[in-house]
mmCIF file with all atom_site columns, C-alpha atoms in Angstrom:
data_model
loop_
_atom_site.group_PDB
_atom_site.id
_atom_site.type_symbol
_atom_site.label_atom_id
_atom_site.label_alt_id
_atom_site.label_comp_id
_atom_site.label_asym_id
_atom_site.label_entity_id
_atom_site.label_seq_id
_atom_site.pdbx_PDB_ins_code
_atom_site.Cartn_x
_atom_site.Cartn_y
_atom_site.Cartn_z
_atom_site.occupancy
_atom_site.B_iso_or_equiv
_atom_site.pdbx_formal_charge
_atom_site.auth_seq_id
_atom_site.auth_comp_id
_atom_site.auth_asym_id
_atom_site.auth_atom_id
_atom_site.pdbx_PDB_model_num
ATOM 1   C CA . UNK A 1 1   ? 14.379  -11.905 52.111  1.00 0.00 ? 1   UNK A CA 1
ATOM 2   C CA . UNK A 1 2   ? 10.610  -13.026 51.633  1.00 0.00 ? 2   UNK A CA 1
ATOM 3   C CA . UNK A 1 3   ? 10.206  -9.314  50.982  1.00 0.00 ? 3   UNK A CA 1
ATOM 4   C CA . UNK A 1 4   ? 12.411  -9.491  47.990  1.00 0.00 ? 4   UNK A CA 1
ATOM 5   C CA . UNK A 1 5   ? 11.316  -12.765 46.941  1.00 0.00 ? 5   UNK A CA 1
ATOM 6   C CA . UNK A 1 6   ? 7.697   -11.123 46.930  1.00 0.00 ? 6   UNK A CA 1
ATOM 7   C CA . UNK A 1 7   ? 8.639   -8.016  44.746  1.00 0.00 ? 7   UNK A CA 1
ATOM 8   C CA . UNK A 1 8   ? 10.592  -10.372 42.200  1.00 0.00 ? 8   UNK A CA 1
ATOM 9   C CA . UNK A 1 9   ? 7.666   -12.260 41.549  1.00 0.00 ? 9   UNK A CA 1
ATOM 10  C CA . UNK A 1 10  ? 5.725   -9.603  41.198  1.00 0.00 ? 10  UNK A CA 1
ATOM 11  C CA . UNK A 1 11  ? 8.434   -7.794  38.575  1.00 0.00 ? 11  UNK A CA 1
ATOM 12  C CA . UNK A 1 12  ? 8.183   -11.343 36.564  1.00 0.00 ? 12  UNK A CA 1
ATOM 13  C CA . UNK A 1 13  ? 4.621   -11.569 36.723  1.00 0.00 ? 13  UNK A CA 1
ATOM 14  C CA . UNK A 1 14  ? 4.092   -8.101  35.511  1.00 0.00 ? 14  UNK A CA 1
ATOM 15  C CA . UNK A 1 15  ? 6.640   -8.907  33.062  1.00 0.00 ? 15  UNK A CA 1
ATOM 16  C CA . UNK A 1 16  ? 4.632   -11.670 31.200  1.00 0.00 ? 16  UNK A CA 1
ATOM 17  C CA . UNK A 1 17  ? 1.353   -10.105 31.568  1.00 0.00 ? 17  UNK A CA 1
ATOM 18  C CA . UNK A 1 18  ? 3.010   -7.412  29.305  1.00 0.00 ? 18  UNK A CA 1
ATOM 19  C CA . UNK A 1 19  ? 4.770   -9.852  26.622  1.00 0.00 ? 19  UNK A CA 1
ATOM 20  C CA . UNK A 1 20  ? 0.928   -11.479 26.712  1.00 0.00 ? 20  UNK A CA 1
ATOM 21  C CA . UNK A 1 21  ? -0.807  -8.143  26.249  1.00 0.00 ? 21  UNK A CA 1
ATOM 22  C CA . UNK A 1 22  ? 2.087   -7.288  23.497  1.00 0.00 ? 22  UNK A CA 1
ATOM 23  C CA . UNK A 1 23  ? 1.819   -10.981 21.874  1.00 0.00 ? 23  UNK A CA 1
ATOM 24  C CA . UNK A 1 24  ? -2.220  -10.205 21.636  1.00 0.00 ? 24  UNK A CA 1
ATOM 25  C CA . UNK A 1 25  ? -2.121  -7.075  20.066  1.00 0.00 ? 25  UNK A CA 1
ATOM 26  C CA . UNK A 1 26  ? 0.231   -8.616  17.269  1.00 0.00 ? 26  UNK A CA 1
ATOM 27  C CA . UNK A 1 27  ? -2.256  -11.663 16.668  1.00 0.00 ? 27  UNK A CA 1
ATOM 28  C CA . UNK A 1 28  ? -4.571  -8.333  16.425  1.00 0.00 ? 28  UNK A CA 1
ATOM 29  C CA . UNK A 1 29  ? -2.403  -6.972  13.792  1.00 0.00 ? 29  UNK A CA 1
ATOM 30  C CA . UNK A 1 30  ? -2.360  -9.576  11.769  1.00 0.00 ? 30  UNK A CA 1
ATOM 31  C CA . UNK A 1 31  ? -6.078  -10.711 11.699  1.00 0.00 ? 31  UNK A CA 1
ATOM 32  C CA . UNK A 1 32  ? -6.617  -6.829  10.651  1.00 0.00 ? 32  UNK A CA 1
ATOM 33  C CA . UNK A 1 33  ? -4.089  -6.948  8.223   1.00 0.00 ? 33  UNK A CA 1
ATOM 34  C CA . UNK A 1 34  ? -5.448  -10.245 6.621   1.00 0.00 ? 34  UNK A CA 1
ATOM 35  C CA . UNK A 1 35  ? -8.823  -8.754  6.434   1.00 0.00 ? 35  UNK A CA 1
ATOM 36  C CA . UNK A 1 36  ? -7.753  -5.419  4.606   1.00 0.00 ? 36  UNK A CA 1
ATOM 37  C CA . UNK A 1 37  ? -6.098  -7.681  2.235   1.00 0.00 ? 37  UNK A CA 1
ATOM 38  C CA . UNK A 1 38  ? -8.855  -9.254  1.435   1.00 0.00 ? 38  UNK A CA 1
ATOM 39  C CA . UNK A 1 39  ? -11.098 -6.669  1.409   1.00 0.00 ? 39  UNK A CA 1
ATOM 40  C CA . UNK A 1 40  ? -8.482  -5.142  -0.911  1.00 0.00 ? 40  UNK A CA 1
ATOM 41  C CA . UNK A 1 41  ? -8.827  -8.233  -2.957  1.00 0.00 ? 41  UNK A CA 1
ATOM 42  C CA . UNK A 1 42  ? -12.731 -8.149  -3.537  1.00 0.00 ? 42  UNK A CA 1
ATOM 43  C CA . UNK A 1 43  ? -12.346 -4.829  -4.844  1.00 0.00 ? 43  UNK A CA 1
ATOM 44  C CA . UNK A 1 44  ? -9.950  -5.419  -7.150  1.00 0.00 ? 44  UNK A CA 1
ATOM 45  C CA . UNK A 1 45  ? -12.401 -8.601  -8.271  1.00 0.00 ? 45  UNK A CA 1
ATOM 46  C CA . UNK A 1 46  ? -15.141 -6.221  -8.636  1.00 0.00 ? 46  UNK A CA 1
ATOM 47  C CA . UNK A 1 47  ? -13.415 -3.551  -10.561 1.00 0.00 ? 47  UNK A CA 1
ATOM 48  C CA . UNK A 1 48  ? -11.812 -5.983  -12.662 1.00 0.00 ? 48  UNK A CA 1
ATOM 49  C CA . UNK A 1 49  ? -13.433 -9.166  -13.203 1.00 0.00 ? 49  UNK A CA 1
ATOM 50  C CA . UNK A 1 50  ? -10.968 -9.534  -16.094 1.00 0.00 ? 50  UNK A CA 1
ATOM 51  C CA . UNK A 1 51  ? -7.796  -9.373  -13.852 1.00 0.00 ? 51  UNK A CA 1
ATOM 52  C CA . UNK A 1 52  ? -8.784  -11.699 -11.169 1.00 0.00 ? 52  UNK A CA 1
ATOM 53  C CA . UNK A 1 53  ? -10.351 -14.346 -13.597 1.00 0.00 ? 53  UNK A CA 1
ATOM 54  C CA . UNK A 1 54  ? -6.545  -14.353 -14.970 1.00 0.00 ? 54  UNK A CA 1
ATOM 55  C CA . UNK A 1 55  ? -4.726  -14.503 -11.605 1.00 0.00 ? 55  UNK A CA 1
ATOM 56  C CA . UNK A 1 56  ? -7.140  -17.000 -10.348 1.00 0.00 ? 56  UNK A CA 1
ATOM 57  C CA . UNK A 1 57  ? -6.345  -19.318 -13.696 1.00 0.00 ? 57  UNK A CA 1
ATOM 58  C CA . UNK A 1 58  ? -2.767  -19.072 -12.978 1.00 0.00 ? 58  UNK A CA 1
ATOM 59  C CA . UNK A 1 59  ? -2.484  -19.792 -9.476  1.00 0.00 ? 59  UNK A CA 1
ATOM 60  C CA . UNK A 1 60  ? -4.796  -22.744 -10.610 1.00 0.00 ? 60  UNK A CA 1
ATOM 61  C CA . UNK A 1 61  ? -2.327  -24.143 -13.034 1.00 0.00 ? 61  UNK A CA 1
ATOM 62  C CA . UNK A 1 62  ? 0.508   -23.461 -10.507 1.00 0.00 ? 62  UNK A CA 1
ATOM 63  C CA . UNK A 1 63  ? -1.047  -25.530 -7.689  1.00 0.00 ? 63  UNK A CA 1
ATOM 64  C CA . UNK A 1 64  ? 0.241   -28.617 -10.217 1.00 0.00 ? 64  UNK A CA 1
ATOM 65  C CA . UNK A 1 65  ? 3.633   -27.909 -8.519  1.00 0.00 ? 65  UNK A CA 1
ATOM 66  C CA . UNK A 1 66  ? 4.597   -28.688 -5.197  1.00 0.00 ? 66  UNK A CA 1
ATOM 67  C CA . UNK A 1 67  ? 7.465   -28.962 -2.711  1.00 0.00 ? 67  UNK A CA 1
ATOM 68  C CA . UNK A 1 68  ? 9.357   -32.293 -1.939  1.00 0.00 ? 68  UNK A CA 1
ATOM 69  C CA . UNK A 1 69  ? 12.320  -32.439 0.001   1.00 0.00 ? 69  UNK A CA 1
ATOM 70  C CA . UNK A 1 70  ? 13.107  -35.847 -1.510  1.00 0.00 ? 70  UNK A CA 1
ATOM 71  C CA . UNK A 1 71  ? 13.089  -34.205 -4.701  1.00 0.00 ? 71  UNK A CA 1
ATOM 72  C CA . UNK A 1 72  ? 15.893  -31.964 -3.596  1.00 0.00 ? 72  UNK A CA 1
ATOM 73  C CA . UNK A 1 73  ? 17.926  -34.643 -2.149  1.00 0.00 ? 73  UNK A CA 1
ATOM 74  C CA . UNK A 1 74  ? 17.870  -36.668 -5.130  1.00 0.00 ? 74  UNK A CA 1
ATOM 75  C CA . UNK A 1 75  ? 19.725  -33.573 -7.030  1.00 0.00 ? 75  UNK A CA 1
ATOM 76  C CA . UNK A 1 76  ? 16.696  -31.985 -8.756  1.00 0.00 ? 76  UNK A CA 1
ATOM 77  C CA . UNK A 1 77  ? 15.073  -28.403 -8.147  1.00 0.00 ? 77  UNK A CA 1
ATOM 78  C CA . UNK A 1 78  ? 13.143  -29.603 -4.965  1.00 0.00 ? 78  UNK A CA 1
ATOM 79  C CA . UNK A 1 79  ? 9.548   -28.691 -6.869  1.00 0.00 ? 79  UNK A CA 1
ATOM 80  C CA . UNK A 1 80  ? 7.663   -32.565 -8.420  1.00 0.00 ? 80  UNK A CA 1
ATOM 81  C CA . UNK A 1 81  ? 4.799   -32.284 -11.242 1.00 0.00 ? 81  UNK A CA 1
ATOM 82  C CA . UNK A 1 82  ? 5.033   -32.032 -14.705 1.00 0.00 ? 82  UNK A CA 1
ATOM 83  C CA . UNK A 1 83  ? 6.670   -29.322 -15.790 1.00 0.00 ? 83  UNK A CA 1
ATOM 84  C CA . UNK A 1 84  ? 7.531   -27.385 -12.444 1.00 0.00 ? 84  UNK A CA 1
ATOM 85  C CA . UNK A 1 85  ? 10.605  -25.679 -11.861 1.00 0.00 ? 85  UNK A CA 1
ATOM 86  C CA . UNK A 1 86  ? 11.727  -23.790 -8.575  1.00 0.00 ? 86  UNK A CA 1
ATOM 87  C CA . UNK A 1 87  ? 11.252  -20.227 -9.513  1.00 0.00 ? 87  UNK A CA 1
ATOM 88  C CA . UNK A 1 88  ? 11.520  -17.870 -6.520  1.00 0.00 ? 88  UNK A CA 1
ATOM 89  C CA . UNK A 1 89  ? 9.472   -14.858 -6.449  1.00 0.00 ? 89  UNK A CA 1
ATOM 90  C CA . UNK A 1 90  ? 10.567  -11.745 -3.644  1.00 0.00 ? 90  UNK A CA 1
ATOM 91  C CA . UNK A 1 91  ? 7.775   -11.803 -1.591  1.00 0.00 ? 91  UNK A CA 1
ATOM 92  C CA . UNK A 1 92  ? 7.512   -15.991 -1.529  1.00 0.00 ? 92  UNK A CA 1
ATOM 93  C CA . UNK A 1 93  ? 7.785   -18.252 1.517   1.00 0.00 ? 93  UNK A CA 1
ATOM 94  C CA . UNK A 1 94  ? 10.981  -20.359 1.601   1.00 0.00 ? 94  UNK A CA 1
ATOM 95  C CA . UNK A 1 95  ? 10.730  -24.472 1.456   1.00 0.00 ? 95  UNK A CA 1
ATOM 96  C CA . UNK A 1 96  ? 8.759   -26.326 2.435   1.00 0.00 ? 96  UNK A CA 1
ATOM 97  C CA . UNK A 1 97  ? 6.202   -23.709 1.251   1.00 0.00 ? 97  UNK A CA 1
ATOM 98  C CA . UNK A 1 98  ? 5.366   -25.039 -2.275  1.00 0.00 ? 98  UNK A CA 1
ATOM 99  C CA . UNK A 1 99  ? 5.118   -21.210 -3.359  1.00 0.00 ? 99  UNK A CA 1
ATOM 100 C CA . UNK A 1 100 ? 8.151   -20.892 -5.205  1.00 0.00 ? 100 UNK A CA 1
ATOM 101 C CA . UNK A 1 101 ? 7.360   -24.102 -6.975  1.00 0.00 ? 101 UNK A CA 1
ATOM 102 C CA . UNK A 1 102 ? 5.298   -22.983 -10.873 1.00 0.00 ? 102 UNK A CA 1
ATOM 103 C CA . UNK A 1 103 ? 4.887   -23.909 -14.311 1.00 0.00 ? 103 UNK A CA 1
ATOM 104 C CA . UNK A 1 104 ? 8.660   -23.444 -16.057 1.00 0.00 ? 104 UNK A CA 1
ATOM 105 C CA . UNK A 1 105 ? 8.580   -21.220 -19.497 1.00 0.00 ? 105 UNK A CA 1
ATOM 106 C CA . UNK A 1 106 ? 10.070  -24.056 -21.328 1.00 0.00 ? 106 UNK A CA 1
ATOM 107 C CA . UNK A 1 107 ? 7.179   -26.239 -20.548 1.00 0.00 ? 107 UNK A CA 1
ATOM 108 C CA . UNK A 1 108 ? 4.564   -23.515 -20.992 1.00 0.00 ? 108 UNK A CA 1
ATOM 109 C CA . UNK A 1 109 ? 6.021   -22.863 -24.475 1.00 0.00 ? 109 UNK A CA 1
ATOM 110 C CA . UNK A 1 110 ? 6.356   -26.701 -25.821 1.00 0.00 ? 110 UNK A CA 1
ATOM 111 C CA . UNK A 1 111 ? 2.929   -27.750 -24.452 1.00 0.00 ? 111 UNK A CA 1
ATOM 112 C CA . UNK A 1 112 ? 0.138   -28.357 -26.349 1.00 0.00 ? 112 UNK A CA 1
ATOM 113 C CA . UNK A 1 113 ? -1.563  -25.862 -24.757 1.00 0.00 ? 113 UNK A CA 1
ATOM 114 C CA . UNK A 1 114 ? 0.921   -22.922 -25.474 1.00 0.00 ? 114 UNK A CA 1
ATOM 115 C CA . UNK A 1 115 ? -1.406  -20.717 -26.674 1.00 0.00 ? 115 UNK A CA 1
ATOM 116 C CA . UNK A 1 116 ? -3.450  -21.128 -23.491 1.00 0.00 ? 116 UNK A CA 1
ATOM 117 C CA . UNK A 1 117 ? -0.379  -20.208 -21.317 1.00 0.00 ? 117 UNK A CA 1
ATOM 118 C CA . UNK A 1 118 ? 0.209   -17.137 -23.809 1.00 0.00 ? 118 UNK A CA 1
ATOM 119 C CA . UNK A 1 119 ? -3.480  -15.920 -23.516 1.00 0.00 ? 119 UNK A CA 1
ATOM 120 C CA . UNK A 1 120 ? -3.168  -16.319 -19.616 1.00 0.00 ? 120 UNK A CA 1
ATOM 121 C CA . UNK A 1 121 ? -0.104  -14.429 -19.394 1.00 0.00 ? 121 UNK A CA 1
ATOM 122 C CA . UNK A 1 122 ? -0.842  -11.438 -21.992 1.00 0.00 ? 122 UNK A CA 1
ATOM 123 C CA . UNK A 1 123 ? -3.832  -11.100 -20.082 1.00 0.00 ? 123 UNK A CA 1
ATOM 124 C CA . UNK A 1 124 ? -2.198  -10.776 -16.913 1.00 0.00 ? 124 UNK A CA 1
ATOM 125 C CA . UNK A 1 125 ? 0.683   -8.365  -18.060 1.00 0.00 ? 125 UNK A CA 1
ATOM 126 C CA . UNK A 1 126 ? -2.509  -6.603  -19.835 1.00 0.00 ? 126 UNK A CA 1
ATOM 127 C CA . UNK A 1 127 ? -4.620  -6.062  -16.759 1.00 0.00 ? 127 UNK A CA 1
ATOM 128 C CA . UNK A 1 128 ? -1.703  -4.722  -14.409 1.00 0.00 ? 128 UNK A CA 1
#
């Protein structure tokens, strides 16, 4: 009985050490994965300057936007600042993330600074 208690314990330790070797080498993964992306990224900065000044204005004037669950609850698109809307992209993390959350078209095309907005996203549509 002691015998068989000893060889369980031995199965279960052997067991986590594995899920801990197997949950290390997917922190690995990622870290790797982070850094080719952003490798990837200065790249595409240094081949086109252009590009990235354009993405880096956008996701500037997108940061206006955020999340609030109050928001939601209250029976509007879940996103508060002036002139956010929820609009989804594929690759975007669900709420609470603020991601989703961006400047709608109707208020990028009635603002004063429409022709701001349109430069921004012609260049964009340009570069890619």
């Amino acid at each position: 009985m002691a015998r068989e208690c000893r060889t369980v314990a031995s199965v279960q330790l052997k067991a986590v050490f594995i899920i801990v070797l197997l949950a290390g080498a997917e922190a690995h993964r990622v870290i790797d994965q982070a850094k080719i992306a952003k490798s990837a990224l200065e790249t595409l900065e240094q081949q086109n300057p252009l590009k990235a000044s354009f993405e880096k204005d956008w996701a500037k004037e997108n940061k206006a936007c955020k999340w609030s669950t109050a928001s939601m609850i209250s029976g509007h698109s879940g996103c508060v600042g002036t002139g956010c809307s929820f609009r989804s992209l594929p690759l975007d993390r669900p709420p609470p993330s603020s991601q989703s959350c961006r400047l709608s078209d109707e208020f990028m095309l009635e603002s004063e600074r429409r022709f701001d907005f349109v430069t921004m996203q012609a260049g964009l549509l340009k570069s890619k």
